[in-house]
Amino acid sequence: MTKCIVLRGRGIVEGYCKAEALVSTKPISFLGDVDPENGKIVEKRHDLYGESVKDKALCFPHGHGSTVGSYILYSLARKGLAPKAIINHKADPVIVVGAVMANIPMVDKIEIGQIKNGDLVEVNANKGTVKILKLSGELKSRI
Amino acid sequence: MKMLVKLGELFDASRLIPIDSAHVSGVSYKTLGEAPTDFLTALANANEKVVVEATLNPQSLDPKHLAKRLPTNLVERQRKLNTIFDKLGFLKSFTCTPYYIKEPRSGAHLAWAESSAVVYANSVLKAWTNREGGPSALAAAIIGKTPDCGIHRIENRKPKAIAEVEATLEDETEYGALGIFLGKILEDKIPLIKGLRNPSLENLKQLGAALASAGMANMFHYEESAVTEGKLEKITVETKHIKETLEELTTATTQKPDLIFVGCPHCSLQEIKEIANTIRNRKVKSNIEFWICTSRKIKEKAKAYVSKIEASGAKILTDTCAIVTWTDKLGIKTIMTNSAKTSHYAPTLNKAETILAPLKECLKTALKQ
């Protein structure tokens, strides 16, 4: 059986999903950083500039900035553009409120540095775990 | 209700506490869009009503100066939203500085969204509020309560880091740059900022607005007398940090703005007075728009200065600001501002280039000599 990495954190908004990880080392303000019309990161200084959050397990350290961010997450979900899961190092109330409204599984207290772009992850927000099922490309040295 | 309970659970609240007031963000149709409008409509149709004094953040237009210049369908959407907020029982404050309308008492528990107002309330006015998401401030307004967690608890209001400011801050843009610089480093840690030299309230407003834009800290301490416990992380802020941050916040290569915008956060009476006194009898250049944004209440209070300023060709806008209106639909490509917060957001929210410069530079650029 293939070994896999299991990261344990805290479940915030219940739910379960499998999705491809999109990982940032920078915080995200959903108002300003994300275009609510297409789900893409539009902040040029962001390390995910040009990437779409749609259907991703979106990993970033924490939210910041505008308190309207909660509504943007809700809008993205209504348009089918939201991430499938949110994985944070530290939960920001603005993101929590958005994830509750949009019903997006969310966990925090996760060492997101362990997850790389393109990894297939299984998020169990009921238990607060993130399991890395399939490592992206060249990074198999992680296990 | 679910979101308040969820927040409470996460941040270890054992109860809900009554609040004096609520202030909601997510009022401009530009930032909100259609889905949240449906959500708010459903709340209003269910006959929900606020039970505490509840104020609104800026909307997407100034009824006098901008309504006629913007597409009719967008103006209509905003008006529909305003009707919904009216039905929910909100005061038509349309400002990001609710503390200029009614200053909360020291020690009062509040549920405010609008991150700049949260930081100002906690740090300068010594009221107690978390940085609520727009919808959780709305929920708190309807039930009159908020979870007793975060910085509603005294143990969470203590400094967690010390910022030693070695740089001498010359003007409001440098206070803003300090906020952006610290916000990026601090995550949610409350700093004790040492070395500020008699900052004006307006400079503290700029500092707080920028801090909240770049980070999630919801207050700062700045009195030398603030008590610290144990060994705290220390950050030294040198002149080069401020200079580099200022440079990053100017994205324009041209020095020719289409719009000069002052009033992020909304101007105080003092700021309007200062602008009027600097303008004297000069006129705004014909190829530049000059907006000074504030609340209806401050504009009313500043009547004598308003006529003087408007005689120059500058516009005093109420209810809105450059960030939450559609400047791109007015043909504005480059915005000069004295606000680090605006410089931070305008490239994405306005699709505009920015020039960050202190008020005196903004006035110099705007006016015929």
Coordinates of C-alpha atoms in Angstrom, one line a residue:
Chain A
M1 CA 0.0 0.0 0.0
T2 CA 1.3 3.5 -0.9
K3 CA 2.2 5.6 2.1
C4 CA 0.5 8.9 2.4
I5 CA 0.8 12.0 4.5
V6 CA -2.0 12.8 7.0
L7 CA -2.1 16.3 8.4
R8 CA -4.2 16.9 11.5
G9 CA -5.8 20.3 12.3
R10 CA -9.1 21.6 13.4
G11 CA -12.4 21.2 11.5
I12 CA -14.2 24.5 11.1
V13 CA -17.0 24.0 8.5
E14 CA -18.1 20.4 8.2
G15 CA -17.8 18.5 5.0
Y16 CA -15.7 16.0 3.0
C17 CA -14.1 16.3 -0.4
K18 CA -11.3 15.2 -2.7
A19 CA -9.7 18.0 -4.7
E20 CA -6.5 19.2 -6.3
A21 CA -4.5 21.4 -4.0
L22 CA -3.7 25.0 -4.9
V23 CA -1.2 26.3 -2.4
S24 CA -0.1 29.8 -1.6
T25 CA 2.4 31.1 0.9
K26 CA 0.5 34.5 1.0
P27 CA -2.7 35.5 2.8
I28 CA -5.8 36.1 0.7
S29 CA -8.4 38.9 0.7
F30 CA -11.3 37.5 -1.3
L31 CA -12.3 41.1 -2.0
G32 CA -9.6 42.5 -4.3
D33 CA -7.5 39.4 -4.7
V34 CA -10.2 37.2 -6.4
D35 CA -12.4 38.2 -9.4
P36 CA -15.9 37.1 -8.4
E37 CA -16.8 36.8 -12.1
N38 CA -14.4 34.0 -12.9
G39 CA -12.7 32.8 -9.7
K40 CA -9.3 33.9 -10.8
I41 CA -6.6 35.6 -8.6
V42 CA -6.2 39.0 -10.0
E43 CA -3.7 40.6 -7.5
K44 CA -0.5 40.8 -9.5
R45 CA 1.7 40.7 -6.4
H46 CA 0.1 37.4 -5.3
D47 CA 1.9 34.1 -5.9
L48 CA -1.3 32.6 -7.3
Y49 CA -1.8 35.4 -9.8
G50 CA -3.8 34.1 -12.8
E51 CA -4.8 30.8 -11.1
S52 CA -8.4 29.9 -10.6
V53 CA -9.7 28.8 -7.2
K54 CA -12.6 26.9 -8.7
D55 CA -12.9 23.3 -7.4
K56 CA -9.5 23.5 -5.7
A57 CA -8.5 22.6 -2.2
L58 CA -7.3 26.1 -1.6
C59 CA -4.5 26.3 0.9
F60 CA -3.2 29.6 2.2
P61 CA -1.9 30.8 5.6
H62 CA -4.9 33.0 6.6
G63 CA -7.3 35.6 5.4
H64 CA -6.7 39.3 5.6
G65 CA -8.1 42.7 4.7
S66 CA -11.6 43.5 3.7
T67 CA -14.6 42.2 5.7
V68 CA -16.6 42.0 2.4
G69 CA -14.5 38.8 1.6
S70 CA -17.2 36.7 3.2
Y71 CA -19.8 37.8 0.6
I72 CA -17.3 37.2 -2.2
L73 CA -16.9 33.5 -1.1
Y74 CA -20.7 33.2 -1.1
S75 CA -21.0 34.7 -4.6
L76 CA -18.3 32.4 -5.9
A77 CA -20.2 29.4 -4.5
R78 CA -23.5 30.6 -6.0
K79 CA -21.8 30.8 -9.4
G80 CA -20.0 27.4 -9.1
L81 CA -16.6 29.1 -8.9
A82 CA -15.8 28.5 -5.3
P83 CA -13.0 26.3 -4.0
K84 CA -14.0 22.8 -2.9
A85 CA -12.3 23.2 0.4
I86 CA -10.4 25.8 2.4
I87 CA -7.2 24.8 4.3
N88 CA -5.6 27.5 6.5
H89 CA -2.9 27.8 9.0
K90 CA -5.0 30.2 11.0
A91 CA -8.7 30.8 10.5
D92 CA -9.7 34.4 10.0
P93 CA -13.3 35.2 11.0
V94 CA -14.0 36.8 7.6
I95 CA -13.1 33.5 5.8
V96 CA -15.0 31.4 8.4
V97 CA -18.2 33.4 7.9
G98 CA -17.9 33.1 4.1
A99 CA -17.3 29.4 4.3
V100 CA -20.3 28.9 6.5
M101 CA -22.5 30.8 4.1
A102 CA -21.1 29.1 1.1
N103 CA -21.0 25.7 2.8
I104 CA -17.4 25.1 1.9
P105 CA -15.6 22.5 4.0
M106 CA -12.8 24.3 6.0
V107 CA -10.0 23.2 8.3
D108 CA -7.3 25.2 10.0
K109 CA -4.2 24.6 12.1
I110 CA -2.7 22.7 9.2
E111 CA 0.9 22.9 8.3
I112 CA 0.2 23.9 4.7
G113 CA 3.9 23.9 3.8
Q114 CA 3.5 20.1 3.6
I115 CA 1.1 20.4 0.7
K116 CA 2.3 21.3 -2.8
N117 CA 0.4 22.6 -5.8
G118 CA -1.2 19.8 -7.8
D119 CA -1.3 17.3 -4.9
L120 CA -4.6 15.3 -4.7
V121 CA -5.9 15.8 -1.2
E122 CA -8.8 14.4 0.8
V123 CA -10.2 16.9 3.2
N124 CA -12.3 15.6 6.1
A125 CA -13.4 18.8 7.8
N126 CA -15.6 16.7 10.3
K127 CA -12.3 15.3 11.7
G128 CA -10.1 18.2 10.8
T129 CA -7.7 16.1 8.6
V130 CA -6.1 16.6 5.3
K131 CA -4.8 13.4 3.6
I132 CA -2.4 13.8 0.7
L133 CA -3.5 11.0 -1.6
K134 CA -1.3 11.6 -4.6
L135 CA 1.8 13.7 -4.7
S136 CA 2.4 16.1 -7.6
G137 CA 5.3 15.2 -9.9
E138 CA 8.8 15.6 -8.7
L139 CA 8.0 16.0 -5.0
K140 CA 7.7 12.3 -4.1
S141 CA 10.8 12.7 -1.9
R142 CA 8.4 14.1 0.7
I143 CA 7.6 10.6 1.9
Chain B
M1 CA -27.2 32.6 13.8
K2 CA -25.3 29.5 12.6
M3 CA -22.3 31.7 11.7
L4 CA -22.3 33.5 15.1
V5 CA -22.4 30.2 17.0
K6 CA -19.7 28.8 14.7
L7 CA -17.4 31.8 15.4
G8 CA -18.1 31.5 19.1
E9 CA -17.2 27.8 19.1
L10 CA -14.0 28.4 17.2
F11 CA -12.8 31.2 19.3
D12 CA -13.8 29.7 22.6
A13 CA -16.8 31.9 23.5
S14 CA -19.0 30.5 26.2
R15 CA -21.8 33.0 25.6
L16 CA -23.1 35.8 23.5
I17 CA -22.8 39.4 24.9
P18 CA -25.0 42.4 24.2
I19 CA -23.6 45.1 21.8
D20 CA -24.1 48.8 21.7
S21 CA -24.0 49.1 18.0
A22 CA -23.3 47.2 14.8
H23 CA -21.7 48.5 11.6
V24 CA -21.9 46.4 8.4
S25 CA -19.7 46.3 5.3
G26 CA -20.9 45.0 1.9
V27 CA -23.2 47.9 1.1
S28 CA -21.8 48.9 -2.3
Y29 CA -23.4 47.0 -5.2
K30 CA -20.0 47.1 -6.9
T31 CA -18.3 45.0 -4.3
L32 CA -21.4 42.9 -3.4
G33 CA -22.9 41.8 -6.7
E34 CA -26.1 39.8 -7.2
A35 CA -25.9 36.7 -5.0
P36 CA -25.4 38.6 -1.7
T37 CA -28.2 41.0 -2.8
D38 CA -30.5 37.9 -3.0
F39 CA -29.4 36.9 0.5
L40 CA -30.1 40.4 1.9
T41 CA -33.5 40.5 0.1
A42 CA -34.5 37.1 1.7
L43 CA -33.6 38.5 5.2
A44 CA -35.7 41.6 4.6
N45 CA -38.6 39.6 3.2
A46 CA -38.5 37.5 6.4
N47 CA -39.1 40.7 8.2
E48 CA -35.8 40.6 10.1
K49 CA -35.0 43.9 11.8
V50 CA -31.9 45.3 13.5
V51 CA -32.4 45.7 17.3
V52 CA -29.4 47.9 18.0
E53 CA -28.1 51.1 16.4
A54 CA -26.8 49.8 13.1
T55 CA -24.8 51.8 10.5
L56 CA -23.9 51.2 6.9
N57 CA -20.5 51.3 5.0
P58 CA -20.3 53.4 1.9
Q59 CA -22.5 52.7 -1.1
S60 CA -21.3 52.7 -4.7
L61 CA -22.3 56.3 -5.6
D62 CA -22.8 59.9 -4.5
P63 CA -26.4 60.8 -5.3
K64 CA -25.4 64.4 -6.3
H65 CA -22.2 64.0 -8.3
L66 CA -22.0 60.4 -9.6
A67 CA -25.5 59.0 -10.0
K68 CA -26.0 60.7 -13.4
R69 CA -22.6 59.6 -14.7
L70 CA -22.9 55.9 -14.0
P71 CA -24.9 53.3 -16.0
T72 CA -28.6 53.4 -15.0
N73 CA -28.9 49.7 -14.4
L74 CA -26.1 49.8 -11.8
V75 CA -27.6 52.9 -10.1
E76 CA -30.9 51.0 -9.9
R77 CA -29.3 48.0 -8.4
Q78 CA -27.7 50.2 -5.7
R79 CA -31.0 51.8 -5.0
K80 CA -32.7 48.4 -4.6
L81 CA -30.0 47.4 -2.1
N82 CA -30.5 50.7 -0.2
T83 CA -34.2 49.9 0.1
I84 CA -33.4 46.5 1.5
F85 CA -31.1 48.0 4.2
D86 CA -33.8 50.5 5.0
K87 CA -36.3 47.8 5.5
L88 CA -33.9 45.9 7.8
G89 CA -33.7 49.1 9.9
F90 CA -30.2 50.4 9.2
L91 CA -29.3 54.1 9.5
K92 CA -28.4 55.6 6.1
S93 CA -24.9 56.5 7.3
F94 CA -23.0 55.3 4.2
T95 CA -19.6 55.9 5.8
C96 CA -16.5 53.9 6.8
T97 CA -16.1 56.2 9.7
P98 CA -19.2 55.6 11.9
Y99 CA -17.2 56.9 14.8
Y100 CA -17.5 60.5 13.4
I101 CA -21.3 60.1 13.5
K102 CA -21.5 58.7 17.0
E103 CA -18.3 58.0 18.9
P104 CA -18.7 54.7 20.8
R105 CA -17.9 54.9 24.5
S106 CA -14.7 53.5 25.8
G107 CA -15.2 49.9 26.8
A108 CA -18.4 49.4 24.8
H109 CA -18.8 46.1 23.0
L110 CA -19.5 46.5 19.3
A111 CA -19.9 44.3 16.3
W112 CA -18.3 46.2 13.5
A113 CA -17.2 45.1 10.1
E114 CA -15.1 47.6 8.0
S115 CA -11.7 46.8 9.1
S116 CA -10.4 50.4 9.3
A117 CA -13.2 51.3 11.7
V118 CA -12.5 48.2 13.8
V119 CA -8.9 49.1 14.3
Y120 CA -9.7 52.8 15.0
A121 CA -12.4 51.8 17.5
N122 CA -10.2 49.4 19.4
S123 CA -6.9 51.3 19.3
V124 CA -7.9 54.9 19.5
L125 CA -11.4 55.0 21.0
K126 CA -10.8 52.0 23.3
A127 CA -14.1 50.3 22.3
W128 CA -14.1 46.6 21.9
T129 CA -14.9 44.9 18.6
N130 CA -13.7 42.0 16.6
R131 CA -13.1 42.4 12.9
E132 CA -16.5 41.0 11.9
G133 CA -17.2 39.7 8.4
G134 CA -19.9 41.8 6.7
P135 CA -22.5 39.0 7.2
S136 CA -21.6 38.3 10.9
A137 CA -21.9 42.1 11.7
L138 CA -25.3 41.9 10.1
A139 CA -26.4 38.9 12.1
A140 CA -25.1 40.6 15.3
A141 CA -27.2 43.7 14.4
I142 CA -30.3 41.5 14.1
I143 CA -29.9 39.6 17.4
G144 CA -28.2 42.5 19.2
K145 CA -25.4 40.2 20.4
T146 CA -22.0 38.9 19.5
P147 CA -19.9 36.0 20.7
D148 CA -17.8 36.8 23.7
C149 CA -14.5 35.9 22.1
G150 CA -11.4 37.4 20.5
I151 CA -10.8 40.9 21.6
H152 CA -14.0 41.1 23.5
R153 CA -11.9 39.4 26.2
I154 CA -9.3 41.5 28.0
E155 CA -6.7 38.8 27.9
N156 CA -6.7 38.9 24.1
R157 CA -6.2 42.7 23.9
K158 CA -2.6 42.6 25.2
P159 CA 0.3 43.3 22.8
K160 CA 1.8 40.1 21.2
A161 CA 4.6 41.9 19.4
I162 CA 6.6 45.1 19.7
A163 CA 7.3 47.3 16.7
E164 CA 10.1 49.7 17.3
V165 CA 9.8 52.5 14.8
E166 CA 13.2 54.0 14.2
A167 CA 12.0 55.8 11.1
T168 CA 10.7 59.4 11.6
L169 CA 7.2 59.4 10.0
E170 CA 6.7 62.7 8.1
D171 CA 3.1 62.5 6.9
E172 CA 0.0 60.4 6.6
T173 CA 1.3 58.3 3.7
E174 CA 4.2 57.2 5.9
Y175 CA 1.9 56.2 8.7
G176 CA -0.1 54.2 6.0
A177 CA 3.1 52.6 4.8
L178 CA 3.9 51.6 8.4
G179 CA 0.5 49.9 8.6
I180 CA 1.0 48.0 5.4
F181 CA 4.5 46.9 6.4
L182 CA 3.4 45.7 9.8
G183 CA 0.2 44.1 8.6
K184 CA 2.1 41.8 6.3
I185 CA 4.4 40.6 9.1
L186 CA 2.0 40.4 12.1
E187 CA -0.8 38.0 10.9
D188 CA -3.2 38.5 13.7
K189 CA -0.8 39.6 16.4
I190 CA -1.6 42.9 18.2
P191 CA 1.5 45.1 18.1
L192 CA 2.7 47.7 20.6
I193 CA 4.1 50.3 18.2
K194 CA 6.8 52.3 19.9
G195 CA 8.4 55.5 18.6
L196 CA 5.5 57.4 17.1
R197 CA 5.9 61.0 17.9
N198 CA 2.6 62.7 18.8
P199 CA 0.6 61.2 16.0
S200 CA -2.5 63.0 15.0
L201 CA -5.8 61.1 15.1
E202 CA -5.9 61.3 11.3
N203 CA -2.5 59.7 11.1
L204 CA -3.5 56.9 13.4
K205 CA -6.6 56.4 11.2
Q206 CA -4.3 56.0 8.2
L207 CA -2.1 53.6 10.1
G208 CA -5.0 51.4 11.2
A209 CA -6.7 51.3 7.8
A210 CA -3.5 50.1 6.2
L211 CA -2.7 47.6 9.0
A212 CA -6.1 46.0 8.5
S213 CA -5.8 46.0 4.7
A214 CA -2.5 44.1 4.7
G215 CA -3.2 41.8 7.7
M216 CA -5.8 40.6 10.1
A217 CA -4.7 42.4 13.3
N218 CA -7.7 44.3 14.7
M219 CA -5.9 46.7 17.0
F220 CA -2.6 48.2 17.9
H221 CA -1.2 49.9 21.0
Y222 CA 0.8 53.1 20.7
E223 CA 1.1 54.6 24.1
E224 CA 4.5 54.2 25.6
S225 CA 2.8 53.3 28.9
A226 CA 1.2 50.1 27.5
V227 CA 2.0 47.1 29.6
T228 CA 3.6 44.1 28.1
E229 CA 4.1 40.6 29.5
G230 CA 6.9 38.2 28.9
K231 CA 9.2 38.2 26.0
L232 CA 7.6 39.4 22.8
E233 CA 8.6 39.1 19.2
K234 CA 10.3 42.4 18.2
I235 CA 10.2 44.1 14.8
T236 CA 12.4 47.0 14.0
V237 CA 11.0 49.4 11.4
E238 CA 13.7 51.4 9.7
T239 CA 13.5 54.3 7.2
K240 CA 14.2 51.9 4.3
H241 CA 11.2 49.7 5.2
I242 CA 8.9 52.7 5.0
K243 CA 10.5 53.9 1.8
E244 CA 10.3 50.5 0.1
T245 CA 6.7 50.1 1.1
L246 CA 5.8 53.5 -0.2
E247 CA 7.5 52.6 -3.5
E248 CA 5.5 49.3 -3.8
L249 CA 2.3 51.2 -3.3
T250 CA 2.8 53.5 -6.3
T251 CA 2.2 51.4 -9.4
A252 CA 1.9 54.2 -12.0
T253 CA 4.8 55.2 -14.2
T254 CA 3.2 58.5 -15.0
Q255 CA 2.8 61.4 -12.6
K256 CA -0.4 62.5 -14.4
P257 CA -3.5 61.2 -12.5
D258 CA -7.0 61.4 -13.9
L259 CA -8.4 61.4 -10.4
I260 CA -7.0 62.8 -7.1
F261 CA -8.8 61.1 -4.3
V262 CA -8.7 62.1 -0.6
G263 CA -10.9 60.6 2.0
C264 CA -10.0 56.9 2.5
P265 CA -11.1 56.4 5.3
H266 CA -13.7 59.2 5.0
C267 CA -12.4 62.7 5.9
S268 CA -12.8 64.2 9.4
L269 CA -13.9 67.8 9.9
Q270 CA -10.3 68.7 10.6
E271 CA -9.1 67.2 7.3
I272 CA -11.8 69.2 5.4
K273 CA -10.8 72.3 7.2
E274 CA -7.2 71.8 6.3
I275 CA -8.0 71.2 2.6
A276 CA -10.1 74.3 2.5
N277 CA -7.4 76.4 4.1
T278 CA -4.8 75.1 1.7
I279 CA -6.9 75.6 -1.4
R280 CA -7.6 79.3 -0.6
N281 CA -8.8 80.8 -3.9
R282 CA -7.1 78.5 -6.3
K283 CA -8.8 76.4 -8.9
V284 CA -8.5 72.7 -9.8
K285 CA -6.8 72.0 -13.2
S286 CA -9.3 71.4 -16.0
N287 CA -8.0 67.9 -16.9
I288 CA -8.2 66.5 -13.4
E289 CA -11.0 65.4 -11.1
F290 CA -10.5 66.0 -7.4
W291 CA -12.7 64.1 -5.0
I292 CA -12.8 64.6 -1.3
C293 CA -15.0 61.8 0.3
T294 CA -16.7 62.0 3.6
S295 CA -20.0 61.3 5.3
R296 CA -23.2 63.3 5.0
K297 CA -22.9 64.3 8.6
I298 CA -19.4 65.7 8.3
K299 CA -20.2 67.5 5.1
E300 CA -23.2 69.1 6.9
K301 CA -20.9 70.1 9.8
A302 CA -18.3 71.5 7.4
K303 CA -20.7 73.7 5.4
A304 CA -18.5 76.8 5.5
Y305 CA -15.5 74.9 4.2
V306 CA -17.5 72.9 1.6
S307 CA -18.5 76.0 -0.3
K308 CA -14.9 77.2 -0.3
I309 CA -13.7 73.8 -1.6
E310 CA -16.4 73.4 -4.2
A311 CA -15.7 76.9 -5.6
S312 CA -12.3 75.5 -6.6
G313 CA -13.9 72.8 -8.8
A314 CA -13.1 70.0 -6.3
K315 CA -16.0 67.8 -5.4
I316 CA -17.0 66.8 -1.9
L317 CA -18.6 63.4 -2.3
T318 CA -20.7 61.8 0.4
D319 CA -21.8 58.2 0.8
T320 CA -19.1 56.6 -1.3
C321 CA -15.4 56.5 -2.1
A322 CA -13.2 55.8 -5.1
I323 CA -12.7 52.1 -4.1
V324 CA -16.4 51.2 -4.0
T325 CA -17.6 53.1 -7.0
W326 CA -16.9 52.2 -10.7
T327 CA -14.1 54.6 -11.5
D328 CA -13.3 52.5 -14.5
K329 CA -16.7 53.4 -16.0
L330 CA -15.8 57.1 -15.5
G331 CA -12.7 56.6 -17.6
I332 CA -10.3 56.9 -14.7
K333 CA -7.1 55.0 -15.3
T334 CA -4.7 56.6 -12.8
I335 CA -5.6 57.6 -9.2
M336 CA -3.4 59.8 -7.0
T337 CA -4.3 59.4 -3.3
N338 CA -2.9 60.0 0.2
S339 CA -4.3 56.7 1.4
A340 CA -2.2 53.6 1.6
K341 CA -5.3 51.5 1.8
T342 CA -6.6 52.9 -1.5
S343 CA -3.2 52.3 -3.1
H344 CA -3.3 48.8 -1.9
Y345 CA -6.8 48.0 -3.3
A346 CA -7.1 50.2 -6.4
P347 CA -5.0 48.1 -8.9
T348 CA -7.5 45.2 -8.5
L349 CA -10.8 46.9 -7.4
N350 CA -10.5 49.8 -9.8
K351 CA -8.2 48.4 -12.5
A352 CA -6.3 51.6 -12.0
E353 CA -2.7 52.6 -11.5
T354 CA -1.9 54.4 -8.3
I355 CA 0.3 57.3 -7.1
L356 CA 0.6 57.4 -3.3
A357 CA 1.4 60.9 -2.2
P358 CA 0.7 63.1 0.9
L359 CA -2.1 65.5 1.0
K360 CA 0.1 68.5 0.3
E361 CA 1.4 66.8 -2.9
C362 CA -2.1 65.8 -3.9
L363 CA -3.2 69.4 -3.6
K364 CA -0.2 70.7 -5.5
T365 CA -0.9 68.3 -8.4
A366 CA -4.7 69.2 -8.4
L367 CA -4.5 72.9 -8.3
K368 CA -3.4 75.6 -10.7
Q369 CA -0.6 77.5 -9.1

